[in-house]
Each structure stands twice: as structure tokens, then as C-alpha cells.
Coordinates of C-alpha atoms in Angstrom, one line a residue:
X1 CA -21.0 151.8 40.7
X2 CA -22.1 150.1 43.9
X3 CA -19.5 150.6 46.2
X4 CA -21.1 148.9 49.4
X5 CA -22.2 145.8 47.8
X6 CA -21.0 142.3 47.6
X7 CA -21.1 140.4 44.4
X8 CA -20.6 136.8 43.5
X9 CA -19.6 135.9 40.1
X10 CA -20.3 131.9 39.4
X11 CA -18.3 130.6 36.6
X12 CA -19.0 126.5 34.9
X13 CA -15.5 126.4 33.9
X14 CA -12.2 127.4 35.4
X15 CA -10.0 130.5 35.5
X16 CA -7.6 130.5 32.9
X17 CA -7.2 134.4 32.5
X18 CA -3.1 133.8 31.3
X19 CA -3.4 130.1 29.4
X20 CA -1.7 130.1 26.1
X21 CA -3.7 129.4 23.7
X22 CA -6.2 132.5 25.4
X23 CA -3.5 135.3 25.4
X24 CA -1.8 134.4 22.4
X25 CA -3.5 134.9 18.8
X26 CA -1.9 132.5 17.0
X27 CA -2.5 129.5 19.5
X28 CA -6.4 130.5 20.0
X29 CA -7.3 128.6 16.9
X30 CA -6.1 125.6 19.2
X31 CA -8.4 126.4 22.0
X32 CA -11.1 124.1 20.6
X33 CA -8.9 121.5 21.2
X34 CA -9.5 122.1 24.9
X35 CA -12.1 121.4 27.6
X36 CA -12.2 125.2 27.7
X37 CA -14.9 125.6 24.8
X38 CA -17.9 124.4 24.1
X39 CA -19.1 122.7 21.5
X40 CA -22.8 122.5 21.3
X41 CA -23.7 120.5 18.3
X42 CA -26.9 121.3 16.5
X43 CA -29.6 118.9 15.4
X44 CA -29.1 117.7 11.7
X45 CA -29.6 120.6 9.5
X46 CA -32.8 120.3 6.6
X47 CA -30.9 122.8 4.5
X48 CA -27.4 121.7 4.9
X49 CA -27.1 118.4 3.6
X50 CA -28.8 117.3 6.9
X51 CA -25.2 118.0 8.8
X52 CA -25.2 118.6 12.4
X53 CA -22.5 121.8 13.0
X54 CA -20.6 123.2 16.0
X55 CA -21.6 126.3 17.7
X56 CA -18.6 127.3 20.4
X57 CA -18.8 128.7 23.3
X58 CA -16.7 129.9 26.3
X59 CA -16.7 127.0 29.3
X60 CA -13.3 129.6 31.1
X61 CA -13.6 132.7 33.5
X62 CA -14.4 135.5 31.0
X63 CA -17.1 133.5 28.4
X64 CA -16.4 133.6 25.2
X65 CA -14.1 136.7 25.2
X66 CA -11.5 134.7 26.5
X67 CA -11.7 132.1 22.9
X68 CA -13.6 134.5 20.1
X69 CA -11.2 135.7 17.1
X70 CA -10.9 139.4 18.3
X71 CA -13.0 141.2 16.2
X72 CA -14.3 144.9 17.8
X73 CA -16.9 146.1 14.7
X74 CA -20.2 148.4 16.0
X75 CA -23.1 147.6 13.4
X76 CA -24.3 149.7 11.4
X77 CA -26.7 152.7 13.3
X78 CA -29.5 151.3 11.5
X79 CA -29.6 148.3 13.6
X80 CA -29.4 149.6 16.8
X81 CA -32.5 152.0 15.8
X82 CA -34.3 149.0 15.0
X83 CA -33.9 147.6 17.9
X84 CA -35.2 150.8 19.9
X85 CA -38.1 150.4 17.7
X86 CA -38.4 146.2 18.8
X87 CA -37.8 147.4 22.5
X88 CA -40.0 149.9 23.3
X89 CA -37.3 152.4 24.6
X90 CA -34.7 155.0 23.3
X91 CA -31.9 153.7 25.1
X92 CA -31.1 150.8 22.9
X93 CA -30.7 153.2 19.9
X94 CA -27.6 154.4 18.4
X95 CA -27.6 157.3 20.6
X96 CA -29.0 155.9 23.5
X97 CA -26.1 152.9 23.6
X98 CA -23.1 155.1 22.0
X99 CA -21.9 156.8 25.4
X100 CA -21.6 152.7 26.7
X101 CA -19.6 151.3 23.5
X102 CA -17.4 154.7 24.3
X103 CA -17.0 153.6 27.8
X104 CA -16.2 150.0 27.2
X105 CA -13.0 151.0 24.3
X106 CA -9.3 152.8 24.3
X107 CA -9.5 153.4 20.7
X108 CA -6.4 152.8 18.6
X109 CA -6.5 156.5 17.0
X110 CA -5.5 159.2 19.3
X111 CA -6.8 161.3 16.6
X112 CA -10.3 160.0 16.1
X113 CA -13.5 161.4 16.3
X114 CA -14.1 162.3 20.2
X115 CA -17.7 162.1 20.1
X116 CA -17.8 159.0 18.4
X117 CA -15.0 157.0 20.2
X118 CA -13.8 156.3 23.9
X119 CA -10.1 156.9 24.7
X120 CA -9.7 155.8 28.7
X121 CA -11.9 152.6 28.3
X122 CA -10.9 149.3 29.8
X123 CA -10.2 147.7 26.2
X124 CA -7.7 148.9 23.9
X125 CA -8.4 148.4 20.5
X126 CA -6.4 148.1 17.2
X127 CA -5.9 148.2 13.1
X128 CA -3.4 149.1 10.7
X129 CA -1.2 146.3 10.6
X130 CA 0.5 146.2 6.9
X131 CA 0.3 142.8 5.3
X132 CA 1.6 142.6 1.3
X133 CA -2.1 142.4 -0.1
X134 CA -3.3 145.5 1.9
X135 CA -3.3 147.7 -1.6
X136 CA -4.7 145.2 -3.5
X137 CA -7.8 143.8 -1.4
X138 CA -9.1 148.0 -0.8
X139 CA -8.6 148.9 -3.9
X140 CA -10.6 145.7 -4.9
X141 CA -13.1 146.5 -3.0
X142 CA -13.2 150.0 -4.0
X143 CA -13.5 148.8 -7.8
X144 CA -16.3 146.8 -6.5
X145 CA -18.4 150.0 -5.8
X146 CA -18.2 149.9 -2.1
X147 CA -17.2 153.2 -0.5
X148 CA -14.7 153.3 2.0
X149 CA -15.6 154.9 5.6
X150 CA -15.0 154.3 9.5
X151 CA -18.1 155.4 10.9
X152 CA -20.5 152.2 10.4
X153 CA -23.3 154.6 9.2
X154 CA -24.0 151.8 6.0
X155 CA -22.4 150.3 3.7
X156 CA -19.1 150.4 2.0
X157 CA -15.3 149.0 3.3
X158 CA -13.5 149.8 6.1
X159 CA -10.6 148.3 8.7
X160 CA -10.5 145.3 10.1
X161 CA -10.2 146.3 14.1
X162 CA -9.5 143.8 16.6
X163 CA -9.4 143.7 20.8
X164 CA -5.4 142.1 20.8
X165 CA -3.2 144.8 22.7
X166 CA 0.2 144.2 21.6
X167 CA -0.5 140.6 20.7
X168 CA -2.2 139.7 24.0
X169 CA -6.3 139.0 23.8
X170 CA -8.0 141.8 25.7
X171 CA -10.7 139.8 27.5
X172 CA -13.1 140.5 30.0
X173 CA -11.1 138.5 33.2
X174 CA -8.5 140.5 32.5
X175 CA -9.6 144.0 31.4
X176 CA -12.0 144.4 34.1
X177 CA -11.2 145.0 37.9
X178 CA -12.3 141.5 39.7
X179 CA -10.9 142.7 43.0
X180 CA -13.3 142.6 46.2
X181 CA -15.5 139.7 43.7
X182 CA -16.0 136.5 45.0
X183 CA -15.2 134.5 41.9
X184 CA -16.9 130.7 42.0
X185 CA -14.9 128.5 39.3
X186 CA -15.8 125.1 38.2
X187 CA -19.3 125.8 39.6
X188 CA -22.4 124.8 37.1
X189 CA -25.7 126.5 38.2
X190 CA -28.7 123.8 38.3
X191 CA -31.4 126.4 38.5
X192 CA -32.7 130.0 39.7
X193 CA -34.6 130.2 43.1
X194 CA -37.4 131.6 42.6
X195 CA -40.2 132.9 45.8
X196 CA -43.6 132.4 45.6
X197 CA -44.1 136.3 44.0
X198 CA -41.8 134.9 41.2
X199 CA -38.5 136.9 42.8
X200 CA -35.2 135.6 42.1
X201 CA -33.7 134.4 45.9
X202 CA -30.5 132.8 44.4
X203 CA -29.4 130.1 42.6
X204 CA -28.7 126.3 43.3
X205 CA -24.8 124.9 42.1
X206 CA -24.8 121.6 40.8
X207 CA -23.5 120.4 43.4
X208 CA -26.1 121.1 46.1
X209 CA -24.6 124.2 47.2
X210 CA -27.2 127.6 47.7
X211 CA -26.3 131.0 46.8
X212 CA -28.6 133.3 48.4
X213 CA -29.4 136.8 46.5
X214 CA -30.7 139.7 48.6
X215 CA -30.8 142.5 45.3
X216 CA -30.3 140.3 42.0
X217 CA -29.4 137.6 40.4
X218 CA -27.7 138.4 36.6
X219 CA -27.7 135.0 34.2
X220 CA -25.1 135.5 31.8
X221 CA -24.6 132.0 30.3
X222 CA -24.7 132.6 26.5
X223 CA -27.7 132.6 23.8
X224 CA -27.2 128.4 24.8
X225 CA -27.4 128.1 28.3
X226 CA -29.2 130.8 29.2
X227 CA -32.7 129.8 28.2
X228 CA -31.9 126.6 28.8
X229 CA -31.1 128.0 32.5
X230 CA -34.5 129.8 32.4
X231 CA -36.4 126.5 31.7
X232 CA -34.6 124.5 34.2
X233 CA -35.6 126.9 36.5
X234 CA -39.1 127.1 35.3
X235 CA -39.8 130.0 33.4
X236 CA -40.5 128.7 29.9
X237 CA -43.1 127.9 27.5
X238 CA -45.5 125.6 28.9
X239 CA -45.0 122.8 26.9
X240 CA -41.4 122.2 27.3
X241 CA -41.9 122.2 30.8
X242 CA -44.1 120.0 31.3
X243 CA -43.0 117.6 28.8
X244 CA -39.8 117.2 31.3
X245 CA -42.0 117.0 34.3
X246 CA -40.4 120.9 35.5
X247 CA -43.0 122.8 38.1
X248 CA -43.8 126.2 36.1
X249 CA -43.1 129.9 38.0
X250 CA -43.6 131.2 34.7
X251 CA -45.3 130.5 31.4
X252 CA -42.6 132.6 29.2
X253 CA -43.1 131.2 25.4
X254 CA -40.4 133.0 23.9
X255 CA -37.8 131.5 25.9
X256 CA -35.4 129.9 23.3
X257 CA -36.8 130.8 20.3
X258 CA -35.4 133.5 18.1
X259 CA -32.1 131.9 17.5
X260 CA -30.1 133.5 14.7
X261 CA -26.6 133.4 13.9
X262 CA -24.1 134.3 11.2
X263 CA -23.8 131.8 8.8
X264 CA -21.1 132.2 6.0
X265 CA -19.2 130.4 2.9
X266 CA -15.7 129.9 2.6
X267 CA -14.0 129.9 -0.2
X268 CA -9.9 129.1 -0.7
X269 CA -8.3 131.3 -3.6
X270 CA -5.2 130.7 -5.6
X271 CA -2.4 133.7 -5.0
X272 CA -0.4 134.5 -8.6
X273 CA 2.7 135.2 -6.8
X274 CA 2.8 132.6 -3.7
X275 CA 6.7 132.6 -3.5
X276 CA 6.2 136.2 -2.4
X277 CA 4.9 135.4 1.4
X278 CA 1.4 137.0 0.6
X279 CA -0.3 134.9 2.9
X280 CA 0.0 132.3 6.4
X281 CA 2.4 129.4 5.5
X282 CA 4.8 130.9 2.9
X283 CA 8.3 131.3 4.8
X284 CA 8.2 134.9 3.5
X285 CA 5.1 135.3 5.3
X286 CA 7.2 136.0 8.5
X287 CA 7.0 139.7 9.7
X288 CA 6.9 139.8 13.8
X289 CA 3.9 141.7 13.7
X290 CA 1.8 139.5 11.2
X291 CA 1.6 137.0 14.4
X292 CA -0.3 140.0 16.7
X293 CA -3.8 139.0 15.2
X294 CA -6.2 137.7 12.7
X295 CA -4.7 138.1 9.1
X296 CA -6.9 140.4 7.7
X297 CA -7.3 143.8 7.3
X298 CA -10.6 144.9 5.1
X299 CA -14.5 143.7 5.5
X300 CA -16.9 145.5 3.3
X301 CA -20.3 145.0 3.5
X302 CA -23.5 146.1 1.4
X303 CA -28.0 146.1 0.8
X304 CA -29.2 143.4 -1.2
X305 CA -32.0 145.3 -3.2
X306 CA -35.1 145.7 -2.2
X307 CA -37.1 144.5 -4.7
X308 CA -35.1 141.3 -4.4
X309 CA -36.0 140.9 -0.8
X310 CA -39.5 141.7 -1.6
X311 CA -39.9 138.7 -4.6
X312 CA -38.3 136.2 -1.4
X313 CA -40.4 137.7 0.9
X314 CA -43.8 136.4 -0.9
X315 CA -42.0 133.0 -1.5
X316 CA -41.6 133.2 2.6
X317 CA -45.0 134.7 2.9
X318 CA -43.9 136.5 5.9
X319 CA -46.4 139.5 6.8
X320 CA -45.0 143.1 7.3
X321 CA -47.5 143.9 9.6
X322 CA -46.9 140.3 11.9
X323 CA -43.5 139.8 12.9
X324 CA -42.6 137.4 15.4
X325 CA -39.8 136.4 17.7
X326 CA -39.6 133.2 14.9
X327 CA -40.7 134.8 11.4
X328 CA -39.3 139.0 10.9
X329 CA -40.9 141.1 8.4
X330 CA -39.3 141.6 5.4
X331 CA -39.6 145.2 6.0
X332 CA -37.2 145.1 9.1
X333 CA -34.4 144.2 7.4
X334 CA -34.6 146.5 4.4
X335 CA -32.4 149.1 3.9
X336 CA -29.5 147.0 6.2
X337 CA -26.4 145.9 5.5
X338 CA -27.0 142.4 4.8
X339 CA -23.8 140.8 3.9
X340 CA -20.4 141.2 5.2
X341 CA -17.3 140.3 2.7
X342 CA -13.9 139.8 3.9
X343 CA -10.4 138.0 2.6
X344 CA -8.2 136.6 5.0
X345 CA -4.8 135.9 4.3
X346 CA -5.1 132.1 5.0
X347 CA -6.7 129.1 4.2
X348 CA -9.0 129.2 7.1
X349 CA -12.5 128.2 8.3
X350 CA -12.4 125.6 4.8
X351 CA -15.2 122.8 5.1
X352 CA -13.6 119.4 5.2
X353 CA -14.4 118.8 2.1
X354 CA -11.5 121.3 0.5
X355 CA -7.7 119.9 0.2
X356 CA -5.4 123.7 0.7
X357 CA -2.3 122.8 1.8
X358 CA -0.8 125.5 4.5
X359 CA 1.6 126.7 2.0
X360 CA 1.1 130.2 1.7
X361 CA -0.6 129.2 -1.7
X362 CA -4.3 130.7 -0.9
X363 CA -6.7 132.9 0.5
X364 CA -9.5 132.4 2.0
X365 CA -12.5 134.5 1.8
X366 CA -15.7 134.9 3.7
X367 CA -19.7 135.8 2.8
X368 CA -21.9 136.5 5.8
X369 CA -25.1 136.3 6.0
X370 CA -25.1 139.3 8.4
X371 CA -29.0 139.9 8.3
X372 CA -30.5 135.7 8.4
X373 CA -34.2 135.7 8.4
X374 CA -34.1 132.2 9.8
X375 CA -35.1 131.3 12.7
X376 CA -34.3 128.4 15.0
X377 CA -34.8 127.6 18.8
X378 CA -33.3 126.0 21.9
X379 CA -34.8 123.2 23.7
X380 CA -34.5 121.2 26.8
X381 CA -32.5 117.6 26.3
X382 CA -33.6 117.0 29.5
X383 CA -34.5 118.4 33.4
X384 CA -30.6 117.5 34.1
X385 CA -28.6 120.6 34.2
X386 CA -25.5 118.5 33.4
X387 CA -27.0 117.9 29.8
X388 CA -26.3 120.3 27.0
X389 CA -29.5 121.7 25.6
X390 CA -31.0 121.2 22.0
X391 CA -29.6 123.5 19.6
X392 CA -31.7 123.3 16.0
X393 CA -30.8 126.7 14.7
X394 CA -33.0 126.0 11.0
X395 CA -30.1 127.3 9.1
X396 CA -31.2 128.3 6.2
X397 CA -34.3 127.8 5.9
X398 CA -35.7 131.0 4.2
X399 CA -36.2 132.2 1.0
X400 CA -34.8 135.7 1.9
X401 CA -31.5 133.6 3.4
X402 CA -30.9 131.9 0.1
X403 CA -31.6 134.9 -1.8
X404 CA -29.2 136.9 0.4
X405 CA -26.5 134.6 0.4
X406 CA -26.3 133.6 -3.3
X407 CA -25.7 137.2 -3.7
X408 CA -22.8 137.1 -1.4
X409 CA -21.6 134.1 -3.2
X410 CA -22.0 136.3 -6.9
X411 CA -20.4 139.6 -5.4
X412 CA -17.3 137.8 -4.2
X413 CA -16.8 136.4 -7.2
X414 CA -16.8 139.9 -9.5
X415 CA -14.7 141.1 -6.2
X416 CA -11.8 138.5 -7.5
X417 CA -12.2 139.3 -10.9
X418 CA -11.8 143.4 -10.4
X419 CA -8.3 144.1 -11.5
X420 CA -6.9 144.9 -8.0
X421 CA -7.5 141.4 -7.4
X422 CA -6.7 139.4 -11.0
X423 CA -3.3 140.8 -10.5
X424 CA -2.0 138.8 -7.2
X425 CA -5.4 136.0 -7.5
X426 CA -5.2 133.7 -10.2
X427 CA -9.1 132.0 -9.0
X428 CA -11.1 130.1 -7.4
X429 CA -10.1 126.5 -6.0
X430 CA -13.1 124.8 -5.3
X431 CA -13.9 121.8 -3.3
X432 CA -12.9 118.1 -4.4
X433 CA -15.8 117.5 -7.3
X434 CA -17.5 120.6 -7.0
X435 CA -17.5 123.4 -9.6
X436 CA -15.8 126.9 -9.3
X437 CA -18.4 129.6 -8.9
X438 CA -18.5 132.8 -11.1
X439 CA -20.3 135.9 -10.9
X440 CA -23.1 134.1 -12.7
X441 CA -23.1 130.9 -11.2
X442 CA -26.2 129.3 -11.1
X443 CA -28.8 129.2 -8.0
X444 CA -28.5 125.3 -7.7
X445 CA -24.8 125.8 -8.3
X446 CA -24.6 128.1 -5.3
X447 CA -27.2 126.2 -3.4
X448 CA -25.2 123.1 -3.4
X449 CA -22.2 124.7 -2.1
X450 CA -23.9 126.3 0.7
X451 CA -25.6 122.9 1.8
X452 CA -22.2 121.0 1.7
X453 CA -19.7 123.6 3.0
X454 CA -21.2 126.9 4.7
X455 CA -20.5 127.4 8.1
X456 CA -21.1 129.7 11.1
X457 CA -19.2 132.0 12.8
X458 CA -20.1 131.1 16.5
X459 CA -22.5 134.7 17.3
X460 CA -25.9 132.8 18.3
X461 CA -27.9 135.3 20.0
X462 CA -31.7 136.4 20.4
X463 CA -32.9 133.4 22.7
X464 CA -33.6 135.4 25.7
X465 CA -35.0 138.6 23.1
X466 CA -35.7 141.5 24.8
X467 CA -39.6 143.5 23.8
X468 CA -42.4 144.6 25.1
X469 CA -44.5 141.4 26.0
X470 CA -44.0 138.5 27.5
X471 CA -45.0 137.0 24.6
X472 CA -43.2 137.5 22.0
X473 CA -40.3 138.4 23.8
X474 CA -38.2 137.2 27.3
X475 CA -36.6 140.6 29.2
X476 CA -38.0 144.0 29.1
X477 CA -36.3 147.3 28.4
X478 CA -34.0 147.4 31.5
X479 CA -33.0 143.6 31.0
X480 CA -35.4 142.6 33.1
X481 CA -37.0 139.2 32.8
X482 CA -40.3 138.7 32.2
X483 CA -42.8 138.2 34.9
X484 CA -40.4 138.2 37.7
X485 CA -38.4 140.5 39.6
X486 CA -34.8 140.6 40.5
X487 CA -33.8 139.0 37.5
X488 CA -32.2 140.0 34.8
X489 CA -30.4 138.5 31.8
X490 CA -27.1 140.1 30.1
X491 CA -25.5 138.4 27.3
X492 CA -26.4 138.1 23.5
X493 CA -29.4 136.0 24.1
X494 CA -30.8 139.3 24.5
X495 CA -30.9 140.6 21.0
X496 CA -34.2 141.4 19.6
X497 CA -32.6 141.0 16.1
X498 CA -29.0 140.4 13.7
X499 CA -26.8 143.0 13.4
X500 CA -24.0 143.6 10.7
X501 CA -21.0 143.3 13.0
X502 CA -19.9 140.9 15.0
X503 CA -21.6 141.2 18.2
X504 CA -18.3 141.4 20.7
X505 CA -18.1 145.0 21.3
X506 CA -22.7 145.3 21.0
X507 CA -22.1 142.8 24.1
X508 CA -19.7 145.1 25.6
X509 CA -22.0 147.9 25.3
X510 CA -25.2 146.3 27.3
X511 CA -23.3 144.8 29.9
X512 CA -22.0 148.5 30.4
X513 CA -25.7 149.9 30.0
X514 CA -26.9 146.7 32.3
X515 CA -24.3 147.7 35.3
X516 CA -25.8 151.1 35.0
X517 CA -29.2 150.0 35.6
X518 CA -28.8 147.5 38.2
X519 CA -27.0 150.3 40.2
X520 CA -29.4 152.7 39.5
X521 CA -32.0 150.5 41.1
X522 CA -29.6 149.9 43.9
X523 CA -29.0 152.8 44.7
X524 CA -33.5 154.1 44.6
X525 CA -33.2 150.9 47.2
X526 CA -33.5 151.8 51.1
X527 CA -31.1 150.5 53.2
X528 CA -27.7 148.6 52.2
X529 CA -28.2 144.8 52.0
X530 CA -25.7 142.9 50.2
X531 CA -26.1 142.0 46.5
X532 CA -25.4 138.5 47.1
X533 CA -24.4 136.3 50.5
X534 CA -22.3 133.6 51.2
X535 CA -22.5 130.2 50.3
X536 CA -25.1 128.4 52.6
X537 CA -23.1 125.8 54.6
X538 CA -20.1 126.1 52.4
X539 CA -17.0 127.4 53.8

């Protein structure tokens, strides 16, 4: 896009674009096992039984591409309109981002729609593997009253797609041309450089080292790091700053709150026939092409009603007519797809608390809370850049949450009791000393589960939102921090709001729209400085 330009790329961890346990699908659940993620453990948990969970992240040359599960899911059109409405500007709409999630995809279906998906993009997509349950779990979901589609316009159940090309992870180090980019590994950034107009000049490495930017500098550290980047540099609410003795550019108070994230309960579900190699860890259960992915192959999703949003909304007393970056109107996530159902064809993502042996004996299934009204917020440990910041995400914490989840929890349960799935599920196995949940299983019942054994599924986002004030938000329309100039922020910290997907391909789709904009006002530039210079006194 910006042919005459040099570029710098500054990455904490190392390149690992062909490790193992990244390339292969069925060694990435070991990758937490290495110094290549990140765990950032969050402050005890009010609603969880006070536990304190893991949130991963990416430390390796492509982020967290390089270690998520896959998953390539738009949300629902709904969202994406929403967020038009959050930002200020058509271009985060549907329409406005669909011709960037076209360019970013080679989609698996040489005969799908053309207008709807891209065929020449960078990452190839796929779906359609055949596992022995495939019948039963649509039709299950079918007889639960969800409507099966492709286009994400709603609710109902559809494929499970996935970014692994022939078994190999499609990440963004490897799917995207690095050539003629200086690449920086094993390089932590200690702060932003910031003029005395508030303009981004570069950034300081950790170790002393200066990177001088002439055009931009482009933080894309993860809904963790990158406000936590922001502060250390000194844009930040005021009081955080100050409280670790950090000279303020820029008094941003939305830096690091708006934290949302998926969480979800797992379940583990006895098969009727185990002998016949229905799921991971039956030697039946031994097809070649059962180890190219994630062993599923269905997620339906549907609307709470609204009524029942509106009785939890007064317990919340939220005010349709006030949302914040830290309480959202009820109103804004009506009519959504709230929670996402899926079985996978393993015992996986259990709490500790379960005993499943990796027999091929269960399923596992999984509620999300795809629209959380909870709010949480990420804080400075310290001014040292070498400390991980505070992660208290308020899981939870909502009356809307709870009311959403428990009817997650209730719809799974009539999903394993359809026909489809009484004939190869026998039921529920439940945690040691906990009871098995039915359809009508009781709030506390529910509750109590969810505080000892929910989980999250790692997509933390909406710390850096984007909107149309610096107060309530961090980044403008075009990405676009704040109160200063050439900066700009592209990752997932940039969500105003949830969406019902996972948020891989959503991320995709901005960092295509972001290159657009940053060479668009390249281009309106006179002259042909460099984006970025050397490495003062480094060689």
C-alpha cells in the first residue's frame, strides 16, 4: 500500500513462525506449556468463588494467531451496526467492514456467495470435515428450534469454520508477506515517545534502545498490554498516573476500562456407544483427517428474550439513555445473539474440579456468554514495563450476565435431551459433589456451577474502545488515539462492544481497514519520509 516506506515491526517475544506446537493442531493445546504464551492472571474473582483465572495471550512473532484454537466466525451484522452507531462512522458497519473480512479470507467454498466472501485472500479457510456425531449434533440442534444458515445474519446453527490449511495453522507471520520489514524479536517496548504537541516520535525498547518514527507509530499489543502501554507512556486516566508517579501527555480516562470477554461453562457428557470412536481418545476415534483441527463441527447460537433482559436490567439499574465505556444499556444488546452453543468431540476446557478420563467416553460442550454486560478494567502493577499489568475483568458481575448464562446452562440441557441427542448421549456427568443440571435446574443450582467451574475463552477486548470522545472512549474513527497524533492503536482493545463470534477474523478485518487508512494518509502526506528509522546507536 506504501511502497516507498520503511516499516519496523517490534515483537516482545521471538519468531517461531514453524514451532510445533504452532503449526500443528493437535500440539497447540500444549503451547501454554511454553514461554510463548502469556498468562495474565486476573485478580480474585467476586463472582467466581473469588478464583483468580488465566487470560492467554501470544508472547511469539504473529500474537495470538500464532496460539488461538482456529476459529474464523464473522458476528452477527447486528453487531457490527452497532458499533457504527458507538463510533460515529459508516465504516465500521457490516457494509462498511465486509469488503476487508473479503480481503483478509480464501474461502473454503469455491461455490459461495461472491459478494459475501473473498476467494484470493491471504488466509484460507475451512469446514466440512465428517466426524461420526455430525448427523446427530445438527439435527439436535435443528429439534432445538434453531435454524440452520451460513450467512451470520442472526441466529440459528451453522459450520464450525476454522483458519488450519491442510492441518497447518494459518497465522499472521506466515500468511502475510514480511519481506522488506525490519522484524525486532525479543524486543519489549517501555513506552511511546511522545513531542511536546502530544505526537508520537517513536518508542523506547526495554533495553534502552530508541526507535525513531517519522509517519506513525501502530501499538498492537493485545486488549492487556496495550493500555497498559498507553499508561506507561502517559496517556491515561489521571489517577493511575499519578498514583505511579508517571508525567501525564494525556488525561485519557477510558484507557483500560471496558474489558469484556467470553466467559463460558463446560460441561463433560456421557456417549451411549463409546466403543464406537465418537469422540478424542477412543482408538476408533482415528481417521487422518480428525487430527487437521478442533473436533467440532456445529455452534448455534440464539436471543435471550427481551422481556428477560428488561426484568435484569432494572435489577442492574443500567439507564438506556446513559451508557458508558463500564455499564451498556440494556437496549444495546437486545435483539443480539447472546449465547453461543457448541459440542466438541472431547473432554476439553473441563474445570479441575471434573474427573473425565481421555477415553473417548465423553463430550464436552460449551455455553458462551457471547453478549457479557460486565465490565472490568486494566490497571498499572507498576511504572515498570517488565511487570504484567492488573487484569480484574468483574466476571460476572451483572444481573443481565447471570440471567443470560443460566439460560445457556437450561438450553443445553433440553439440547441433550432432543432425540438426536438421547440416542448416542446417555447425560450429564457432573463435577465431583456437584449435581447434574436439567432444563429446569434451579438458579442457585446453576449459579454455583458457574462460580466453581466457568471459564473464559481468552477474547479480552474493548480496553483501548474506539468512540467519539475522549471520554468515554480511547481511538477515534480512523484508529486514531485520542488527543494525539500519529498514533494509532490496532488490535481488539479496540472494540467498542462483544460480538457473537470469536473475534479472530473481526481482528483480521480492522487491521485490513487500519492499513488502508494509514496509507491513505501517507499517501495526502507531501514528500516521502520513511515510516520508521533505524535503531538510534544500534547496529
Amino acid at each position: 500500500l506504501v511502497p516507498d516506506s520503511s516499516i519496523a515491526l517490534v515483537e516482545r517475544g521471538p519468531d517461531e513462525r514453524s514451532h510445533q506446537h504452532i503449526v500443528d493442531p493437535q500440539a497447540a493445546p500444549l503451547l501454554t506449556q511454553t514461554d510463548l504464551v502469556v498468562d495474565y492472571k486476573t485478580t480474585p474473582q467476586d463472582q467466581l468463588n473469588n478464583r483468580s483465572l488465566t487470560n492467554h495471550a501470544g508472547r511469539v512473532l504473529s500474537g495470538s494467531s500464532a496460539i488461538n484454537y482456529g476459529a474464523w466466525m464473522r458476528a452477527p451484522i447486528a453487531d457490527y451496526d452497532i458499533w457504527a452507531e458507538q463510533v460515529g462512522h459508516p465504516r465500521w458497519s457490516h457494509s462498511g467492514l465486509l469488503p476487508y473480512f473479503r480481503r483478509t479470507e480464501h474461502h473454503f467454498d469455491p461455490n459461495g456467495d461472491q459478494e459475501k466472501y473473498g476467494f484470493d485472500g491471504p488466509i484460507h479457510t475451512t469446514s466440512g470435515r465428517v466426524y461420526p456425531l455430525r448427523d446427530s449434533i445438527r439435527q439436535a440442534f435443528v429439534q432445538l428450534g434453531l435454524r440452520e444458515h451460513t450467512d451470520r445474519n442472526g441466529c440459528g446453527v451453522e459450520p464450525w469454520v476454522e483458519n488450519w490449511k491442510d492441518g497447518s495453522r494459518q497465522h499472521s507471520g506466515k500468511v502475510y508477506d514480511l519481506s522488506g520489514i525490519r522484524i525486532i524479536t525479543n524486543a519489549g517496548v517501555s513506552s511511546i515517545a511522545l513531542n511536546d504537541t502530544q505526537r508520537a516520535t517513536g518508542v523506547v525498547l526495554s533495553d534502552g534502545r530508541t526507535l525513531t518514527a517519522n509517519c506513525e507509530v501502530i501499538v498492537s499489543c493485545g486488549a492487556h498490554k496495550t493500555p497498559q502501554l498507553l499508561m506507561l507512556s502517559g496517556i491515561g486516566p489521571k489517577d493511575e498516573l499519578k498514583r505511579h508517579g508517571i508525567s501525564q501527555h494525556v488525561n485519557s480516562p477510558a484507557v483500560g476500562l471496558n474489558h469484556f470477554d467470553h466467559l463460558a461453562l463446560h460441561q463433560a457428557w456421557k456417549l451411549r456407544f463409546p466403543e464406537c470412536g465418537h469422540a478424542v481418545g477412543s482408538a476408533a476415534f482415528n481417521k487422518p483427517e480428525y487430527s487437521l483441527g478442533f473436533p467440532v463441527e456445529w455452534i448455534g447460537s440464539y436471543a435471550v428474550p427481551e422481556d428477560t433482559l428488561e426484568a435484569a436490567s432494572r435489577d442492574d439499574m443500567l439507564l438506556a439513555d446513559s451508557p458508558t465505556p463500564t455499564k451498556p444499556s440494556p437496549m444495546s444488546i437486545s435483539d443480539r445473539a447472546h449465547i453461543g452453543l457448541l459440542v466438541a468431540y472431547a473432554p476439553m476446557k473441563l474445570a479441575a474440579t471434573y474427573d473425565i478420563p481421555l477415553d473417548g467416553s465423553h463430550v464436552a460442550s460449551g455455553v458462551l456468554l457471547y453478549q457479557p454486560t460486565s465490565r472490568g478494567r486494566i490497571t498499572l502493577a507498576s511504572a515498570d514495563p517488565n511487570a504484567e499489568p492488573i487484569v480484574d475483568p468483574n466476571y460476572y458481575s451483572t444481573a443481565i450476565d447471570k440471567r443470560l448464562l443460566r439460560s445457556g446452562v437450561r438450553r443445553m440441557a433440553q439440547f441433550m435431551q432432543t432425540p438426536a441427542a438421547r440416542e448416542v448421549i446417555v447425560g450429564e456427568t457432573p463435577p465431583d459433589g456437584m449435581p447434574v443440571l436439567p432444563p429446569d435446574a434451579s438458579d442457585e443450582d446453576i449459579d454455583a456451577r458457574v462460580r466453581a467451574c466457568a471459564d473464559v475463552w481468552h477474547h479480552s477486548a474493548g480496553t483501548a474502545a474506539m468512540g467519539k470522545d475522549i471520554l468515554t472512549s480511547v481511538v477515534n474513527a480512523e484508529l486514531q488515539v485520542h488527543g494525539t497524533t500519529g498514533l494509532r492503536v490496532v488490535d481488539a482493545s479496540v472494540f467498542p462492544s462483544p460480538i457473537s463470534a470469536t473475534p479472530q477474523a473481526t481482528v483480521y478485518a480492522i487491521a485490513e481497514l487500519a492499513a488502508e487508512l494509514i496509507a491513505r494518509g501517507r499517501n495526502q502526506e507531501a514528500g516521502s519520509r520513511p515510516l520508521i528509522e533505524e535503531l538510534d546507536n544500534c547496529d
